[in-house]
Short mmCIF file of C-alpha atoms and ligand atoms in Angstrom, two decimals:
data_model
loop_
_atom_site.label_atom_id
_atom_site.label_comp_id
_atom_site.label_asym_id
_atom_site.label_seq_id
_atom_site.Cartn_x
_atom_site.Cartn_y
_atom_site.Cartn_z
CA UNK A 1 -99.17 102.71 -205.92
CA UNK A 2 -97.36 99.64 -205.37
CA UNK A 3 -98.51 95.84 -206.20
CA UNK A 4 -98.92 93.49 -203.84
CA UNK A 5 -96.03 91.42 -202.64
CA UNK A 6 -95.38 87.91 -203.70
CA UNK A 7 -93.25 85.36 -201.22
CA UNK A 8 -91.15 83.25 -202.51
CA UNK A 9 -88.07 81.37 -200.22
CA UNK A 10 -85.95 83.68 -202.00
CA UNK A 11 -87.50 86.83 -201.41
CA UNK A 12 -88.34 86.93 -198.24
CA UNK A 13 -86.35 88.93 -196.34
CA UNK A 14 -86.12 88.59 -192.58
CA UNK A 15 -88.88 91.68 -192.22
CA UNK A 16 -90.98 90.24 -193.90
CA UNK A 17 -90.67 86.47 -192.05
CA UNK A 18 -91.11 88.25 -188.70
CA UNK A 19 -93.97 89.60 -190.05
CA UNK A 20 -96.08 86.26 -191.17
CA UNK A 21 -95.11 84.82 -187.87
CA UNK A 22 -98.14 87.12 -185.96
CA UNK A 23 -101.11 85.91 -184.03
CA UNK A 24 -103.74 86.61 -186.68
CA UNK A 25 -107.89 86.49 -185.66
CA UNK A 26 -110.25 87.18 -188.22
CA UNK A 27 -113.13 88.16 -187.10
CA UNK A 28 -115.85 86.71 -189.89
CA UNK A 29 -115.00 85.16 -192.44
CA UNK A 30 -117.63 85.83 -195.71
CA UNK A 31 -117.00 87.25 -198.80
CA UNK A 32 -113.81 90.05 -197.40
CA UNK A 33 -112.30 88.35 -194.48
CA UNK A 34 -112.37 84.59 -196.90
CA UNK A 35 -111.02 87.13 -199.58
CA UNK A 36 -108.29 87.72 -197.04
CA UNK A 37 -108.11 84.49 -195.60
CA UNK A 38 -107.07 83.51 -198.35
CA UNK A 39 -104.49 86.12 -199.45
CA UNK A 40 -102.70 85.51 -196.09
CA UNK A 41 -102.15 81.98 -196.60
CA UNK A 42 -101.19 82.64 -200.41
CA UNK A 43 -99.01 84.83 -198.94
CA UNK A 44 -97.45 82.20 -197.19
CA UNK A 45 -99.24 82.88 -193.95
CA UNK A 46 -98.35 79.78 -192.05
CA UNK A 47 -101.84 78.74 -190.60
CA UNK A 48 -101.18 77.53 -187.36
CA UNK A 49 -100.91 81.70 -186.93
CA UNK A 50 -104.58 82.44 -188.27
CA UNK A 51 -107.65 81.77 -186.31
CA UNK A 52 -111.58 82.76 -187.52
CA UNK A 53 -114.34 83.43 -185.18
CA UNK A 54 -117.25 83.26 -187.70
CA UNK A 55 -120.55 81.24 -186.32
CA UNK A 56 -121.10 79.47 -189.39
CA UNK A 57 -117.78 78.53 -191.65
CA UNK A 58 -118.46 77.83 -195.10
CA UNK A 59 -116.97 73.47 -195.48
CA UNK A 60 -114.05 75.79 -197.94
CA UNK A 61 -113.79 77.54 -194.32
CA UNK A 62 -114.04 74.40 -191.68
CA UNK A 63 -111.81 72.21 -194.35
CA UNK A 64 -108.85 74.39 -193.80
CA UNK A 65 -108.72 73.33 -189.21
CA UNK A 66 -107.01 70.46 -191.34
CA UNK A 67 -104.49 72.94 -192.12
CA UNK A 68 -103.62 74.30 -188.87
CA UNK A 69 -106.06 77.20 -188.71
CA UNK A 70 -107.73 77.67 -185.53
CA UNK A 71 -111.62 78.22 -185.93
CA UNK A 72 -114.08 79.68 -182.77
CA UNK A 73 -111.61 77.99 -180.57
CA UNK A 74 -112.11 79.57 -176.95
CA UNK A 75 -111.35 82.92 -176.44
CA UNK A 76 -108.81 82.58 -173.44
CA UNK A 77 -106.47 80.25 -176.13
CA UNK A 78 -106.28 83.63 -178.01
CA UNK A 79 -103.83 86.31 -178.20
CA UNK A 80 -103.57 88.41 -181.09
CA UNK A 81 -100.98 90.79 -182.86
CA UNK A 82 -103.87 91.96 -185.59
CA UNK A 83 -107.63 91.20 -185.71
CA UNK A 84 -108.94 92.33 -188.53
CA UNK A 85 -113.14 92.89 -188.52
CA UNK A 86 -115.06 91.85 -191.41
CA UNK A 87 -118.69 91.81 -190.59
CA UNK A 88 -121.49 93.80 -191.34
CA UNK A 89 -121.71 97.07 -190.27
CA UNK A 90 -125.00 96.79 -188.33
CA UNK A 91 -123.44 94.06 -186.14
CA UNK A 92 -120.24 95.67 -185.22
CA UNK A 93 -122.57 97.24 -181.71
CA UNK A 94 -122.23 93.20 -180.31
CA UNK A 95 -119.12 91.78 -181.99
CA UNK A 96 -117.00 94.76 -180.03
CA UNK A 97 -117.01 93.40 -176.06
CA UNK A 98 -115.74 89.73 -177.95
CA UNK A 99 -112.88 92.45 -179.89
CA UNK A 100 -112.12 94.47 -176.96
CA UNK A 101 -111.93 91.64 -174.64
CA UNK A 102 -109.01 90.25 -177.39
CA UNK A 103 -107.52 93.58 -177.42
CA UNK A 104 -103.79 93.16 -175.80
CA UNK A 105 -101.46 96.57 -174.97
CA UNK A 106 -99.65 95.20 -178.51
CA UNK A 107 -102.70 94.49 -180.82
CA UNK A 108 -103.56 96.18 -183.98
CA UNK A 109 -107.30 95.92 -184.07
CA UNK A 110 -108.42 96.14 -188.35
CA UNK A 111 -111.69 97.07 -190.01
CA UNK A 112 -112.54 96.97 -192.91
CA UNK A 113 -116.66 97.59 -191.82
CA UNK A 114 -117.77 100.54 -194.03
CA UNK A 115 -119.27 103.57 -192.30
CA UNK A 116 -117.37 102.69 -189.13
CA UNK A 117 -115.73 105.12 -187.88
CA UNK A 118 -111.93 105.64 -186.07
CA UNK A 119 -113.83 107.56 -183.02
CA UNK A 120 -116.49 104.61 -182.89
CA UNK A 121 -114.17 101.32 -183.11
CA UNK A 122 -111.80 102.74 -180.05
CA UNK A 123 -115.08 103.90 -178.01
CA UNK A 124 -115.49 100.45 -177.95
CA UNK A 125 -111.34 98.68 -177.31
CA UNK A 126 -109.24 99.07 -174.03
CA UNK A 127 -107.96 103.17 -174.13
CA UNK A 128 -105.32 103.62 -176.30
CA UNK A 129 -106.37 101.00 -179.05
CA UNK A 130 -104.12 100.64 -182.08
CA UNK A 131 -106.76 100.87 -184.88
CA UNK A 132 -106.97 101.14 -188.61
CA UNK A 133 -110.13 101.87 -190.52
CA UNK A 134 -110.12 100.32 -194.08
CA UNK A 135 -111.93 100.47 -196.97
CA UNK A 136 -111.46 97.53 -199.53
CA UNK A 137 -113.19 96.49 -202.55
CA UNK A 138 -114.80 93.65 -204.42
CA UNK A 139 -111.72 92.92 -206.68
CA UNK A 140 -110.10 91.17 -203.28
CA UNK A 141 -111.47 88.03 -204.26
CA UNK A 142 -109.44 88.05 -207.61
CA UNK A 143 -106.16 89.69 -206.04
CA UNK A 144 -106.91 92.95 -207.68
CA UNK A 145 -108.08 95.09 -205.15
CA UNK A 146 -107.24 98.50 -203.32
CA UNK A 147 -107.29 99.34 -200.10
CA UNK A 148 -107.44 102.50 -198.37
CA UNK A 149 -106.62 102.67 -195.06
CA UNK A 150 -105.97 104.88 -191.61
CA UNK A 151 -104.32 104.33 -188.66
CA UNK A 152 -105.03 105.98 -185.13
CA UNK A 153 -102.36 107.93 -183.58
CA UNK A 154 -101.81 104.43 -181.26
CA UNK A 155 -100.90 102.69 -184.13
CA UNK A 156 -96.77 101.97 -183.74
CA UNK A 157 -95.02 101.92 -187.21
CA UNK A 158 -94.94 98.01 -186.93
CA UNK A 159 -98.44 97.76 -186.68
CA UNK A 160 -98.89 99.57 -189.75
CA UNK A 161 -96.02 97.29 -191.55
CA UNK A 162 -98.71 94.78 -190.28
CA UNK A 163 -101.69 95.98 -191.35
CA UNK A 164 -100.10 96.75 -193.98
CA UNK A 165 -99.12 93.41 -195.04
CA UNK A 166 -102.76 92.32 -193.95
CA UNK A 167 -103.99 93.95 -196.52
CA UNK A 168 -101.98 94.02 -199.49
CA UNK A 169 -102.75 90.13 -199.63
CA UNK A 170 -105.90 90.88 -201.34
CA UNK A 171 -104.51 93.85 -203.86
CA UNK A 172 -102.75 97.46 -203.86
CA UNK A 173 -103.44 100.07 -200.69
CA UNK A 174 -103.23 103.74 -199.90
CA UNK A 175 -102.51 104.76 -196.65
CA UNK A 176 -104.35 108.96 -195.93
CA UNK A 177 -104.64 110.54 -192.80
CA UNK A 178 -106.59 112.23 -193.04
CA UNK A 179 -109.97 109.71 -191.75
CA UNK A 180 -113.05 112.72 -193.31
CA UNK A 181 -112.07 111.35 -196.60
CA UNK A 182 -112.85 108.04 -196.14
CA UNK A 183 -116.70 108.49 -197.42
CA UNK A 184 -115.16 109.75 -200.75
CA UNK A 185 -113.19 107.11 -200.77
CA UNK A 186 -116.14 104.77 -200.25
CA UNK A 187 -117.76 106.52 -203.25
CA UNK A 188 -115.08 106.26 -205.85
CA UNK A 189 -113.77 102.24 -205.49
CA UNK A 190 -115.46 100.68 -202.77
CA UNK A 191 -118.81 101.38 -204.29
CA UNK A 192 -116.88 101.56 -208.08
CA UNK A 193 -116.76 97.58 -209.19
CA UNK A 194 -121.02 97.99 -209.87
CA UNK A 195 -120.50 101.60 -211.32
CA UNK A 196 -118.03 99.18 -213.67
CA UNK A 197 -120.61 96.37 -213.88
CA UNK A 198 -123.49 98.86 -214.86
CA UNK A 199 -121.46 100.31 -217.70
CA UNK A 200 -121.48 97.33 -218.42
CA UNK A 201 -124.99 96.69 -218.70
CA UNK A 202 -125.49 99.73 -220.40
CA UNK A 203 -123.42 99.36 -223.19
CA UNK A 204 -124.87 95.88 -224.20
CA UNK A 205 -128.47 97.63 -223.83
CA UNK A 206 -127.37 100.55 -226.34
CA UNK A 207 -125.64 97.60 -228.58
CA UNK A 208 -128.91 96.52 -228.38
CA UNK A 209 -130.58 99.91 -229.46
CA UNK A 210 -127.86 99.75 -232.70
CA UNK A 211 -129.43 96.16 -233.28
CA UNK A 212 -127.21 93.83 -232.43
CA UNK A 213 -128.47 90.34 -231.07
CA UNK A 214 -128.52 90.41 -227.34
CA UNK A 215 -126.67 88.36 -225.85
CA UNK A 216 -123.59 89.05 -228.50
CA UNK A 217 -123.87 93.04 -226.97
CA UNK A 218 -123.83 91.31 -223.81
CA UNK A 219 -120.83 89.27 -224.42
CA UNK A 220 -119.18 92.60 -226.24
CA UNK A 221 -119.95 94.60 -223.75
CA UNK A 222 -118.00 92.09 -221.16
CA UNK A 223 -114.97 91.32 -222.51
CA UNK A 224 -114.67 94.92 -223.70
CA UNK A 225 -114.78 96.43 -219.97
CA UNK A 226 -112.19 93.32 -218.68
CA UNK A 227 -110.02 93.98 -221.74
CA UNK A 228 -110.20 97.71 -221.25
CA UNK A 229 -109.29 97.01 -217.19
CA UNK A 230 -106.69 94.59 -218.26
CA UNK A 231 -105.48 97.22 -220.47
CA UNK A 232 -106.18 100.00 -218.32
CA UNK A 233 -103.60 97.87 -215.49
CA UNK A 234 -101.00 96.92 -217.54
CA UNK A 235 -100.29 100.12 -218.93
CA UNK A 236 -98.37 102.96 -216.88
CA UNK A 237 -100.10 105.87 -219.03
CA UNK A 238 -103.12 107.78 -218.17
CA UNK A 239 -106.58 106.62 -218.77
CA UNK A 240 -106.75 109.57 -220.72
CA UNK A 241 -103.95 108.34 -222.97
CA UNK A 242 -105.84 105.92 -223.60
CA UNK A 243 -108.53 106.84 -224.87
CA UNK A 244 -106.50 109.00 -227.12
CA UNK A 245 -105.09 106.46 -228.41
CA UNK A 246 -107.88 104.83 -229.82
CA UNK A 247 -110.24 108.14 -230.65
CA UNK A 248 -108.62 109.55 -234.49
CA UNK A 249 -109.99 112.78 -235.45
CA UNK A 250 -113.93 112.33 -237.09
CA UNK A 251 -113.69 108.75 -236.79
CA UNK A 252 -116.35 105.90 -234.78
CA UNK A 253 -115.01 106.74 -230.93
CA UNK A 254 -114.83 110.67 -231.31
CA UNK A 255 -118.56 110.52 -232.58
CA UNK A 256 -119.60 108.96 -229.07
CA UNK A 257 -116.89 110.79 -227.11
CA UNK A 258 -118.52 113.99 -228.52
CA UNK A 259 -121.70 112.26 -226.38
CA UNK A 260 -120.04 111.09 -223.56
CA UNK A 261 -117.72 114.80 -223.21
CA UNK A 262 -120.55 117.23 -223.21
CA UNK A 263 -120.98 119.27 -220.92
CA UNK A 264 -124.15 117.28 -219.92
CA UNK A 265 -122.16 113.61 -220.12
CA UNK A 266 -120.41 111.14 -218.16
CA UNK A 267 -118.05 114.12 -215.99
CA UNK A 268 -121.33 115.73 -214.42
CA UNK A 269 -123.87 112.51 -214.06
CA UNK A 270 -120.55 110.56 -212.73
CA UNK A 271 -119.39 113.46 -210.52
CA UNK A 272 -124.06 113.21 -209.05
CA UNK A 273 -123.30 109.88 -208.51
CA UNK A 274 -119.92 109.55 -206.35
CA UNK A 275 -121.76 113.02 -204.33
CA UNK A 276 -124.61 110.89 -203.37
CA UNK A 277 -122.61 108.35 -202.81
CA UNK A 278 -120.25 110.60 -200.39
CA UNK A 279 -123.26 111.85 -198.98
CA UNK A 280 -124.63 108.55 -198.16
CA UNK A 281 -122.29 107.24 -196.62
CA UNK A 282 -121.85 110.68 -194.33
CA UNK A 283 -125.30 109.36 -193.26
CA UNK A 284 -124.23 105.97 -192.30
CA UNK A 285 -121.66 106.57 -190.69
N1 NAP B 1 -118.21 93.52 -200.59
C1 NAP B 1 -118.06 94.47 -200.16
O1 NAP B 1 -117.78 95.03 -201.33
C2 NAP B 1 -117.26 95.58 -199.04
C3 NAP B 1 -116.19 96.53 -199.92
C4 NAP B 1 -115.68 97.26 -198.47
C5 NAP B 1 -116.18 97.17 -197.41
N2 NAP B 1 -117.00 95.26 -196.84
C6 NAP B 1 -117.32 95.63 -195.95
O2 NAP B 1 -116.46 94.65 -195.41
C7 NAP B 1 -117.73 93.61 -194.58
C8 NAP B 1 -117.97 92.36 -194.64
O3 NAP B 1 -118.64 92.40 -195.83
P1 NAP B 1 -119.20 90.55 -196.35
O4 NAP B 1 -119.42 91.51 -198.12
O5 NAP B 1 -117.13 89.55 -196.25
O6 NAP B 1 -120.38 90.45 -196.32
P2 NAP B 1 -120.34 88.68 -195.33
O7 NAP B 1 -120.26 88.03 -196.89
O8 NAP B 1 -122.03 88.96 -195.36
O9 NAP B 1 -119.71 88.25 -194.25
C9 NAP B 1 -119.55 88.82 -192.78
C10 NAP B 1 -119.17 87.17 -192.15
O10 NAP B 1 -119.92 87.28 -190.75
C11 NAP B 1 -120.02 86.83 -190.10
N3 NAP B 1 -120.36 87.01 -188.88
C12 NAP B 1 -122.03 87.43 -188.60
N4 NAP B 1 -122.04 87.46 -187.19
C13 NAP B 1 -120.33 87.34 -186.53
C14 NAP B 1 -120.10 87.02 -185.75
N5 NAP B 1 -120.71 87.96 -184.47
N6 NAP B 1 -118.71 86.71 -185.51
C15 NAP B 1 -117.99 86.65 -185.72
N7 NAP B 1 -118.34 86.77 -187.13
C16 NAP B 1 -119.55 87.21 -187.65
C17 NAP B 1 -121.28 86.21 -191.19
O11 NAP B 1 -121.28 85.18 -190.95
P3 NAP B 1 -123.36 84.26 -191.31
O12 NAP B 1 -122.68 84.72 -193.02
O13 NAP B 1 -123.44 83.55 -191.07
O14 NAP B 1 -123.74 85.61 -190.75
C18 NAP B 1 -120.45 86.18 -192.48
O15 NAP B 1 -119.88 85.06 -193.10
C19 NAP B 1 -118.69 94.84 -194.12
O16 NAP B 1 -118.84 95.53 -192.66
C20 NAP B 1 -118.56 95.42 -195.35
O17 NAP B 1 -118.72 97.35 -195.00
C21 NAP B 1 -117.64 95.01 -198.23
#
């Protein structure tokens, strides 16, 4: 997995510079769209190349117009190289005709809408439109997300590079070819941040049960999950090795792991949870 590129005047290559000079349209500047927008500007994309379509821009988004971002301009004036759709999946049918009207033969359309398939997107766009379906996750808000992307056959290598740059602005990007995996991807990394939050809550509750004051238990659980996450991020070894590193035979961690790794422990529970999310993803699509 590669890390997000950092653009400085020293390391900007000609190819990267050319990629940054593309007309980008963001449709929906909410939590995810806002994170992408912030990421693009942070990467060094000239705000003058960015158009935002958003019925109720927040004050922070509206303020970007002073830096050159075009907000809700006349659609006839927009000639996008890339369109990123970041509205809720429920309103997709309503906005797709507008996206289709903006889509030129050279435009790549990138959707981060959960459950909206390539067939749905391509079916609403002009014939042979280049479409990328992507699934980010909420750590995108701090540049630590991971996005899985799948292209359709209309996506050229240059369009894929452009889509990669746009998505990488909020963290790592993995490309796959098999769209049927997207429900499992959603179940693991899309919904995963909620599981980690639940783990934090659950660890805090267990600490309380073991006699700790609620506030201290909450603080310990939160700092432990956050610190362990950071250790995982910085380390090149497997999670299993990090686990073994803190487990002395016959010690306290080993006693807890005996429970968590029992046949009815965390593995079957997580398997059931991810399977349920995968099933639900399929149903919603
Ligand atoms: N959050 C996640 O964890 C996550 C993870 C992976 C994928 N996603 C996907 O990311 C997408 C956005 O999610 P989000 O959490 O960022 O939602 P959000 O905060 O509600 O953002 C959606 C934005 O779209 C705007 N919008 C509504 N109608 C519009 C229109 N006709 N044209 C342009 N913009 C319009 C909304 O404005 P109003 O608020 O005024 O309606 C809102 O600002 C969803 O499709 C979701 O499936 C989210």
